[in-house]
Short mmCIF file of C-alpha atoms in Angstrom, two decimals:
data_model
loop_
_atom_site.label_atom_id
_atom_site.label_comp_id
_atom_site.label_asym_id
_atom_site.label_seq_id
_atom_site.Cartn_x
_atom_site.Cartn_y
_atom_site.Cartn_z
CA MET A 21 -10.48 -1.74 -17.67
CA SER A 22 -13.14 -3.32 -15.10
CA ILE A 23 -12.33 -4.21 -11.75
CA PHE A 24 -12.50 -7.98 -12.40
CA GLU A 25 -10.30 -7.64 -15.11
CA ASN A 26 -8.24 -5.41 -12.96
CA LEU A 27 -8.06 -7.77 -10.05
CA ALA A 28 -7.46 -10.76 -12.31
CA SER A 29 -4.26 -8.85 -13.85
CA LEU A 30 -2.89 -7.68 -10.56
CA HIS A 31 -3.15 -11.68 -9.25
CA ASP A 32 -1.51 -12.79 -12.62
CA ILE A 33 1.61 -10.18 -11.92
CA GLY A 34 1.90 -12.09 -8.35
CA PHE A 35 2.10 -15.30 -9.86
CA PHE A 36 4.63 -14.45 -12.60
CA CYS A 37 6.72 -12.19 -9.91
CA ALA A 38 6.58 -15.07 -7.35
CA LYS A 39 7.22 -17.89 -9.63
CA ARG A 40 10.44 -15.88 -10.84
CA ILE A 41 11.86 -15.28 -7.71
CA LEU A 42 11.40 -18.90 -6.51
CA SER A 43 13.21 -19.92 -9.63
CA ASP A 44 16.11 -17.86 -9.47
CA PRO A 45 19.43 -19.56 -8.99
CA ASN A 46 20.48 -17.75 -5.45
CA VAL A 47 16.92 -18.92 -4.07
CA GLN A 48 17.27 -22.14 -5.24
CA ALA A 49 20.51 -22.44 -4.07
CA LEU A 50 19.11 -21.29 -0.11
CA ILE A 51 15.99 -23.13 -0.49
CA ASN A 52 18.63 -26.44 -0.79
CA SER A 53 21.06 -24.89 1.64
CA LYS A 54 21.29 -26.38 5.15
CA GLN A 55 20.87 -23.00 6.66
CA GLU A 56 18.93 -22.47 9.87
CA PHE A 57 16.51 -19.83 10.78
CA ASP A 58 14.57 -18.96 14.08
CA LEU A 59 12.51 -16.57 12.10
CA VAL A 60 11.38 -15.84 8.35
CA ILE A 61 10.03 -12.34 7.31
CA VAL A 62 8.16 -12.61 4.61
CA GLU A 63 6.67 -9.55 2.50
CA THR A 64 2.98 -10.29 1.36
CA PHE A 65 1.95 -9.14 -2.37
CA LEU A 66 -0.02 -11.73 -3.77
CA ASN A 67 2.98 -14.23 -3.12
CA GLU A 68 1.31 -16.46 -1.16
CA ALA A 69 4.04 -19.34 -2.48
CA HIS A 70 6.60 -17.58 -0.44
CA LEU A 71 5.03 -18.29 2.80
CA ALA A 72 6.53 -21.98 2.10
CA PHE A 73 9.80 -20.69 3.07
CA ALA A 74 8.78 -20.63 7.30
CA LYS A 75 7.74 -24.17 6.83
CA HIS A 76 10.52 -25.26 4.86
CA PHE A 77 13.22 -23.82 7.46
CA ASN A 78 10.94 -25.08 10.41
CA ALA A 79 10.91 -21.10 11.65
CA HIS A 80 8.86 -18.72 12.96
CA LEU A 81 6.83 -16.65 10.35
CA VAL A 82 6.30 -13.10 10.55
CA LEU A 83 4.68 -11.31 7.34
CA PHE A 84 5.45 -7.76 6.34
CA ASN A 85 3.43 -5.34 4.21
CA SER A 86 4.54 -2.21 2.42
CA MET A 87 0.62 -1.22 1.89
CA GLY A 88 -0.95 -1.46 4.93
CA VAL A 89 -3.65 -3.37 6.27
CA SER A 90 -5.83 -4.58 2.76
CA GLU A 91 -8.18 -7.07 1.20
CA TRP A 92 -5.01 -8.87 0.31
CA ASN A 93 -3.64 -9.43 3.22
CA SER A 94 -6.12 -9.49 6.11
CA HIS A 95 -7.36 -13.32 5.96
CA LEU A 96 -3.75 -14.07 6.23
CA ILE A 97 -3.59 -13.13 9.79
CA GLY A 98 -7.39 -13.60 10.46
CA ASN A 99 -8.17 -9.59 10.35
CA PRO A 100 -11.90 -8.26 9.85
CA PHE A 101 -12.26 -6.68 6.91
CA LEU A 102 -15.58 -4.95 6.05
CA SER A 103 -16.41 -3.54 2.62
CA SER A 104 -18.78 -1.15 4.28
CA TYR A 105 -16.35 1.56 5.23
CA LEU A 106 -12.67 -0.13 4.27
CA PRO A 107 -11.87 0.52 0.64
CA THR A 108 -10.25 -2.30 -1.14
CA THR A 109 -7.12 -1.32 -2.88
CA ASN A 110 -8.32 -0.71 -6.64
CA SER A 111 -11.12 1.14 -5.81
CA GLY A 112 -9.70 4.39 -5.08
CA TYR A 113 -12.19 4.84 -2.62
CA THR A 114 -11.83 6.13 1.06
CA THR A 115 -14.00 5.54 4.30
CA SER A 116 -16.71 7.58 2.92
CA MET A 117 -18.49 5.76 0.28
CA SER A 118 -22.03 6.44 -1.00
CA PHE A 119 -24.24 3.71 -1.57
CA TYR A 120 -22.72 2.92 -4.77
CA GLU A 121 -19.61 3.00 -3.59
CA ARG A 122 -20.04 0.70 -1.26
CA PHE A 123 -21.75 -1.53 -3.53
CA ARG A 124 -18.99 -1.69 -5.76
CA ASN A 125 -16.42 -2.38 -3.43
CA THR A 126 -18.26 -5.20 -1.66
CA ILE A 127 -18.57 -7.08 -5.25
CA SER A 128 -14.91 -6.08 -5.56
CA LEU A 129 -14.00 -7.72 -2.26
CA TRP A 130 -16.15 -10.83 -2.90
CA TYR A 131 -14.52 -11.38 -6.35
CA ASP A 132 -11.06 -11.28 -5.23
CA ARG A 133 -12.27 -13.82 -2.54
CA TYR A 134 -13.50 -15.98 -5.35
CA TYR A 135 -10.36 -15.90 -7.54
CA ARG A 136 -8.03 -16.40 -4.92
CA TYR A 137 -10.33 -19.36 -3.53
CA PHE A 138 -10.52 -20.97 -6.85
CA TYR A 139 -7.50 -19.98 -9.23
CA GLN A 140 -4.57 -17.98 -7.22
CA THR A 141 -4.27 -20.59 -3.89
CA ALA A 142 -3.71 -23.16 -6.17
CA TRP A 143 -1.61 -21.69 -8.48
CA HIS A 144 0.79 -20.80 -5.75
CA GLN A 145 0.36 -24.32 -4.12
CA SER A 146 1.75 -25.42 -7.75
CA LEU A 147 5.11 -23.03 -7.28
CA VAL A 148 5.62 -24.66 -3.67
CA ASP A 149 5.71 -28.04 -5.06
CA GLN A 150 7.48 -27.48 -7.82
CA TYR A 151 10.87 -25.23 -6.25
CA PHE A 152 10.79 -26.81 -2.87
CA PRO A 153 11.94 -30.19 -2.21
CA LYS A 154 8.90 -31.08 -0.03
CA LYS A 155 5.44 -31.00 0.04
CA TYR A 156 3.90 -28.26 1.89
CA ASP A 157 -0.18 -27.66 2.18
CA LEU A 158 -0.13 -24.25 1.15
CA ASN A 159 -3.39 -23.86 3.02
CA LYS A 160 -2.18 -24.71 6.39
CA ILE A 161 0.53 -22.38 5.83
CA MET A 162 -1.34 -19.23 4.92
CA TYR A 163 -2.52 -18.34 8.46
CA ASN A 164 0.19 -19.63 10.45
CA ALA A 165 2.08 -16.40 10.91
CA SER A 166 2.68 -15.03 14.26
CA ILE A 167 2.34 -11.47 13.14
CA MET A 168 2.07 -8.63 10.62
CA LEU A 169 4.35 -5.65 10.31
CA THR A 170 2.74 -3.39 8.60
CA CYS A 171 3.20 0.15 6.72
CA SER A 172 0.38 1.56 8.12
CA HIS A 173 -0.50 4.25 10.65
CA VAL A 174 -3.66 6.35 11.94
CA SER A 175 -2.17 9.69 10.17
CA THR A 176 -1.74 7.32 7.02
CA THR A 177 -4.71 5.12 6.45
CA GLU A 178 -8.28 4.71 7.95
CA ALA A 179 -8.72 4.50 11.75
CA THR A 180 -9.41 0.94 12.14
CA ALA A 181 -9.76 -2.19 14.20
CA VAL A 182 -6.94 -4.20 14.07
CA VAL A 183 -6.47 -7.73 15.80
CA PRO A 184 -3.31 -7.57 18.55
CA SER A 185 -1.07 -9.41 15.69
CA ILE A 186 -0.68 -6.56 13.41
CA ILE A 187 1.96 -3.81 14.43
CA GLU A 188 1.54 -0.80 12.51
CA ILE A 189 4.93 0.80 11.73
CA ALA A 190 4.42 3.65 9.06
CA GLY A 191 7.43 5.05 8.74
CA LEU A 192 10.17 2.91 10.08
CA HIS A 193 12.60 3.44 6.73
CA ILE A 194 12.56 7.39 7.18
CA LYS A 195 15.96 9.04 8.11
CA THR A 196 17.27 12.17 7.41
CA TYR A 197 20.93 12.19 5.73
CA LYS A 198 22.74 15.09 4.77
CA LEU A 199 22.21 16.35 1.28
CA PRO A 200 24.85 16.54 -1.76
CA GLU A 201 26.42 19.82 -1.53
CA ASN A 202 24.59 20.89 -5.33
CA ILE A 203 21.29 20.02 -4.06
CA GLN A 204 22.02 21.67 -0.75
CA ARG A 205 23.04 24.93 -2.34
CA PHE A 206 20.41 24.57 -5.11
CA LEU A 207 17.19 24.28 -2.06
CA ASP A 208 19.21 26.83 0.34
CA SER A 209 18.45 29.27 -2.42
CA ALA A 210 14.98 28.77 -2.88
CA THR A 211 13.60 31.95 -1.29
CA ASP A 212 10.19 31.88 -2.86
CA GLY A 213 10.09 27.71 -2.20
CA ALA A 214 11.08 24.61 -3.91
CA ILE A 215 9.12 21.89 -5.65
CA TYR A 216 9.83 18.37 -5.76
CA ILE A 217 8.89 16.11 -8.95
CA SER A 218 9.40 12.75 -8.44
CA MET A 219 6.85 9.39 -10.35
CA GLY A 220 8.43 6.88 -8.04
CA SER A 221 10.88 4.19 -9.49
CA ASN A 222 8.43 1.89 -11.54
CA ILE A 223 7.12 4.66 -13.44
CA LYS A 224 9.76 5.32 -16.67
CA THR A 225 9.06 9.19 -17.35
CA THR A 226 11.01 8.74 -20.61
CA GLY A 227 7.54 7.66 -22.43
CA ILE A 228 6.32 11.15 -21.78
CA PRO A 229 5.23 12.25 -24.82
CA LYS A 230 7.18 15.41 -26.14
CA GLU A 231 4.49 17.79 -26.79
CA LEU A 232 3.26 17.20 -22.87
CA LEU A 233 7.38 17.27 -21.93
CA ASN A 234 8.18 20.48 -23.39
CA ALA A 235 4.62 21.88 -21.65
CA MET A 236 5.99 20.77 -18.39
CA LEU A 237 9.51 22.64 -19.29
CA LYS A 238 7.95 25.94 -20.13
CA VAL A 239 5.70 25.68 -17.02
CA PHE A 240 8.67 24.31 -14.70
CA ASN A 241 10.98 26.99 -16.66
CA ASN A 242 9.03 30.07 -15.53
CA LEU A 243 7.95 29.57 -12.13
CA LYS A 244 9.39 31.63 -9.65
CA GLN A 245 9.74 28.57 -7.32
CA LYS A 246 12.86 26.46 -7.55
CA VAL A 247 11.74 23.10 -8.98
CA ILE A 248 13.86 19.75 -8.53
CA TRP A 249 12.90 17.01 -10.87
CA LYS A 250 13.47 13.03 -10.51
CA LEU A 251 13.19 12.80 -14.70
CA ASP A 252 14.96 9.68 -16.71
CA ASN A 253 16.35 12.12 -19.36
CA ASP A 254 18.58 14.64 -17.61
CA ASP A 255 20.17 16.17 -20.92
CA LEU A 256 17.41 18.59 -21.80
CA VAL A 257 17.82 22.40 -21.53
CA THR A 258 16.60 24.20 -18.42
CA SER A 259 16.62 27.44 -16.70
CA GLN A 260 18.89 28.11 -13.56
CA ASN A 261 15.53 27.36 -11.19
CA LEU A 262 15.36 23.99 -12.62
CA MET A 263 17.44 20.85 -11.48
CA ILE A 264 16.85 17.30 -13.52
CA SER A 265 18.49 14.24 -12.13
CA LYS A 266 17.99 10.48 -13.03
CA TRP A 267 18.40 9.88 -9.56
CA LEU A 268 17.44 12.24 -6.20
CA PRO A 269 17.61 11.45 -2.31
CA GLN A 270 13.73 11.94 -1.79
CA ARG A 271 13.67 11.55 1.93
CA ASP A 272 16.10 14.18 2.12
CA ILE A 273 15.05 16.69 -0.52
CA LEU A 274 11.61 16.29 1.05
CA ALA A 275 12.63 17.17 5.27
CA HIS A 276 14.31 20.82 3.28
CA PRO A 277 12.38 23.51 4.97
CA ASN A 278 12.55 25.68 1.64
CA VAL A 279 10.32 22.57 -0.07
CA ILE A 280 6.61 23.26 -0.27
CA LEU A 281 5.16 21.24 -2.78
CA PHE A 282 5.36 17.01 -3.64
CA ILE A 283 4.12 16.19 -7.10
CA SER A 284 4.21 12.47 -7.10
CA HIS A 285 2.24 9.82 -8.48
CA CYS A 286 1.05 8.52 -4.94
CA GLY A 287 2.80 5.54 -4.29
CA MET A 288 2.32 3.84 -0.58
CA GLY A 289 6.40 4.95 0.21
CA SER A 290 5.70 8.43 -1.11
CA THR A 291 2.73 9.05 0.70
CA THR A 292 3.99 8.11 4.16
CA GLU A 293 7.16 10.31 3.48
CA THR A 294 5.24 13.21 2.12
CA ILE A 295 2.75 12.84 5.66
CA HIS A 296 5.89 12.50 7.92
CA TYR A 297 7.74 15.89 6.55
CA GLY A 298 4.18 17.72 6.30
CA ILE A 299 4.58 18.40 2.31
CA PRO A 300 1.53 18.98 0.25
CA VAL A 301 1.00 16.99 -2.90
CA LEU A 302 -0.18 17.51 -6.14
CA GLY A 303 -1.09 13.68 -6.90
CA ILE A 304 -1.12 12.17 -10.72
CA PRO A 305 -2.14 8.53 -9.65
CA MET A 306 -1.23 6.01 -12.30
CA TYR A 307 -2.74 2.72 -11.14
CA GLY A 308 -3.16 0.31 -8.28
CA ASP A 309 -3.53 1.60 -4.73
CA GLN A 310 -2.38 5.29 -6.07
CA MET A 311 -5.61 6.69 -6.38
CA MET A 312 -6.74 5.58 -3.06
CA ASN A 313 -3.60 7.01 -1.13
CA LEU A 314 -4.16 10.15 -3.20
CA ASN A 315 -7.90 10.45 -2.23
CA ARG A 316 -7.19 10.06 1.37
CA LEU A 317 -4.34 12.66 0.88
CA LYS A 318 -7.47 14.88 -0.59
CA LYS A 319 -9.40 13.94 2.34
CA TYR A 320 -7.10 15.63 4.60
CA GLY A 321 -7.38 18.56 3.14
CA MET A 322 -3.16 18.18 1.87
CA ALA A 323 -3.37 17.23 -2.14
CA LEU A 324 -5.08 17.66 -5.74
CA GLU A 325 -5.42 15.37 -7.81
CA LEU A 326 -4.35 16.08 -11.79
CA PRO A 327 -4.99 13.56 -13.90
CA PHE A 328 -2.14 12.54 -16.15
CA LYS A 329 -4.62 12.62 -19.54
CA THR A 330 -5.94 16.14 -18.43
CA ILE A 331 -1.93 17.95 -17.83
CA SER A 332 -1.62 20.54 -20.03
CA GLU A 333 0.43 24.02 -19.90
CA THR A 334 -2.75 25.70 -18.62
CA THR A 335 -3.53 22.81 -16.21
CA LEU A 336 -0.14 22.37 -14.43
CA LYS A 337 0.61 25.98 -14.35
CA THR A 338 -3.09 26.75 -12.68
CA THR A 339 -3.04 23.87 -10.21
CA VAL A 340 0.35 24.36 -8.76
CA GLU A 341 -0.48 28.15 -8.49
CA GLU A 342 -3.37 27.35 -6.27
CA MET A 343 -1.78 24.64 -4.01
CA VAL A 344 1.30 26.99 -3.91
CA ASN A 345 -0.49 30.27 -3.04
CA ASN A 346 -3.22 28.94 -1.02
CA LYS A 347 -1.35 28.13 2.61
CA SER A 348 -4.49 25.70 3.51
CA TYR A 349 -2.50 23.01 1.73
CA LEU A 350 0.59 23.49 3.64
CA GLU A 351 -1.10 24.06 7.00
CA ASN A 352 -2.96 20.95 6.74
CA ALA A 353 -0.02 18.98 5.75
CA ARG A 354 1.85 20.23 8.68
CA LYS A 355 -0.58 18.97 11.15
CA ARG A 356 -1.04 15.47 9.67
CA SER A 357 2.76 15.28 10.30
CA LYS A 358 2.16 16.54 14.14
CA ILE A 359 -0.37 13.39 14.52
CA MET A 360 2.41 10.57 12.50
CA GLN A 361 5.42 11.74 14.64
CA ASP A 362 3.84 11.83 17.83
CA ARG A 363 4.37 8.53 18.68
CA LEU A 364 5.58 6.37 21.81
CA VAL A 365 7.75 4.47 20.23
CA HIS A 366 10.05 4.77 16.78
CA PRO A 367 8.38 2.64 14.24
CA LEU A 368 12.08 0.56 13.77
CA ASP A 369 12.34 -0.13 17.37
CA GLU A 370 8.66 -1.50 17.35
CA ALA A 371 9.35 -3.42 14.59
CA ILE A 372 12.79 -4.84 16.29
CA TYR A 373 10.94 -5.44 19.55
CA TRP A 374 8.38 -7.57 17.84
CA ILE A 375 10.22 -9.54 15.98
CA GLU A 376 12.24 -10.41 18.91
CA TYR A 377 8.99 -10.78 20.84
CA VAL A 378 8.08 -13.96 18.64
CA ILE A 379 11.22 -15.50 18.93
CA ARG A 380 10.88 -15.24 22.99
CA HIS A 381 7.79 -16.31 23.25
CA ASN A 382 8.01 -19.41 20.54
CA GLY A 383 5.57 -18.10 18.00
CA ALA A 384 3.54 -15.95 19.94
CA GLN A 385 0.55 -18.23 19.11
CA HIS A 386 -1.45 -16.44 21.93
CA LEU A 387 -1.61 -13.34 19.46
CA LYS A 388 -3.31 -15.86 17.16
CA SER A 389 -6.65 -14.80 15.91
CA PRO A 390 -9.38 -17.38 16.65
CA ALA A 391 -10.97 -16.43 13.45
CA HIS A 392 -8.43 -19.03 12.01
CA ASP A 393 -10.97 -21.37 13.43
CA LEU A 394 -13.62 -21.13 11.78
CA TYR A 395 -14.72 -22.13 8.49
CA TRP A 396 -15.77 -19.45 6.02
CA PHE A 397 -19.53 -19.58 6.62
CA GLN A 398 -19.06 -19.54 10.23
CA LEU A 399 -16.83 -16.11 10.18
CA PHE A 400 -19.58 -14.30 8.26
CA MET A 401 -22.36 -15.74 10.36
CA VAL A 402 -23.75 -17.45 6.87
CA ASP A 403 -25.07 -20.18 9.13
CA ILE A 404 -26.64 -18.40 11.55
CA ILE A 405 -28.11 -15.69 9.15
CA LEU A 406 -29.95 -19.27 7.55
CA VAL A 407 -31.32 -20.15 10.76
CA MET A 408 -32.54 -16.38 11.49
CA ILE A 409 -34.55 -16.72 7.80
CA LEU A 410 -35.33 -20.00 7.70
CA THR A 411 -36.86 -20.49 11.19
CA PRO A 412 -39.83 -17.71 10.99
CA TYR A 413 -40.04 -19.30 7.28
CA LEU A 414 -40.50 -22.55 7.87
CA SER A 415 -42.45 -21.81 11.08
CA TYR A 416 -45.28 -20.16 8.97
CA LEU A 417 -45.68 -23.03 6.59
CA ILE A 418 -46.02 -25.41 9.36
CA LEU A 419 -49.00 -23.10 11.24
CA ARG A 420 -50.44 -22.66 7.40
CA SER A 421 -50.23 -26.32 6.85
CA PHE A 422 -52.23 -27.11 10.42
CA ILE A 423 -54.59 -24.38 9.71
CA ARG A 424 -55.64 -25.81 6.26
CA SER A 425 -56.30 -29.31 7.44
#
């Protein structure tokens, strides 16, 4: 799938999800109720129609983004997004890009803006018109947020400039609880270390081909490390060092001192948690931002990649042994963990503070970026660049006409 098809597909999915939510009877009951709110928090993921909730309830708008600052949300808060060093979500790149990668990254960014301007906004405006009792102009609502809470931090994403209205709160959800007794005993007995495997909640492992599943089972059953695997089909025959379950408390497992490797799809939530606990990652990215997240972990020296199509008994065994035996991955993961946890305020407390701040200061309009007051051609200096190019050119033409005459 090309970058153009990929972006169009994601925008289509965003529109479909936004429509499904707005058409839900419970959501419609909320919209048509007489409830009052001081503030509305809306998650931003290609679902601009949901921003109308703030206007509908005459409340302050706070954006929440679980993926970090990206091309999909920067424009909503007036934050600069430069494709010269900031990778787009689907590119899979990090800040270290070659000329070709910067070129491809820029094409991806501008195609996203083109698609958003000419298609997506109109689609979401139609949802606002259909599911809200009053007519709201989405183009005005979109840029009226007070702040954006984003699940990013210098330890999990690139160091980049952000406007004051962006509050970085990566890890706000992380809290460790006591493990169930059977898992606690299993991990405590892992004297050679333990490996945790999970492909997240959106990827169904029942679709793994039988031949590949058997190869993976053979590897995990014969490792000297204990292996705990979140797998939908938990009725498989396993050895004593392999535990399989349909559900596992991921954060609490990663917090166990015997866990030395996390085999993951590298979703943003899992990436944040593994950095927090300082666990190396063997990444098997599937779609979306997962490749970009994995490449960041590789850049930090705490991860390796094993593409799904290349998984075999040999490649899996070799890669796992490399990560387990080479202590540099664990050391680099621990260093990254220290960076993430060295913070003045816990991210949850910071989020609460800024939400209350918006209410205390009646929307905190003083945080609003002046970028919202500019047309696109002013924001990107198109008018200035044209004048700089045309002025000497026109001067040359005028001078040449005088000389000839």
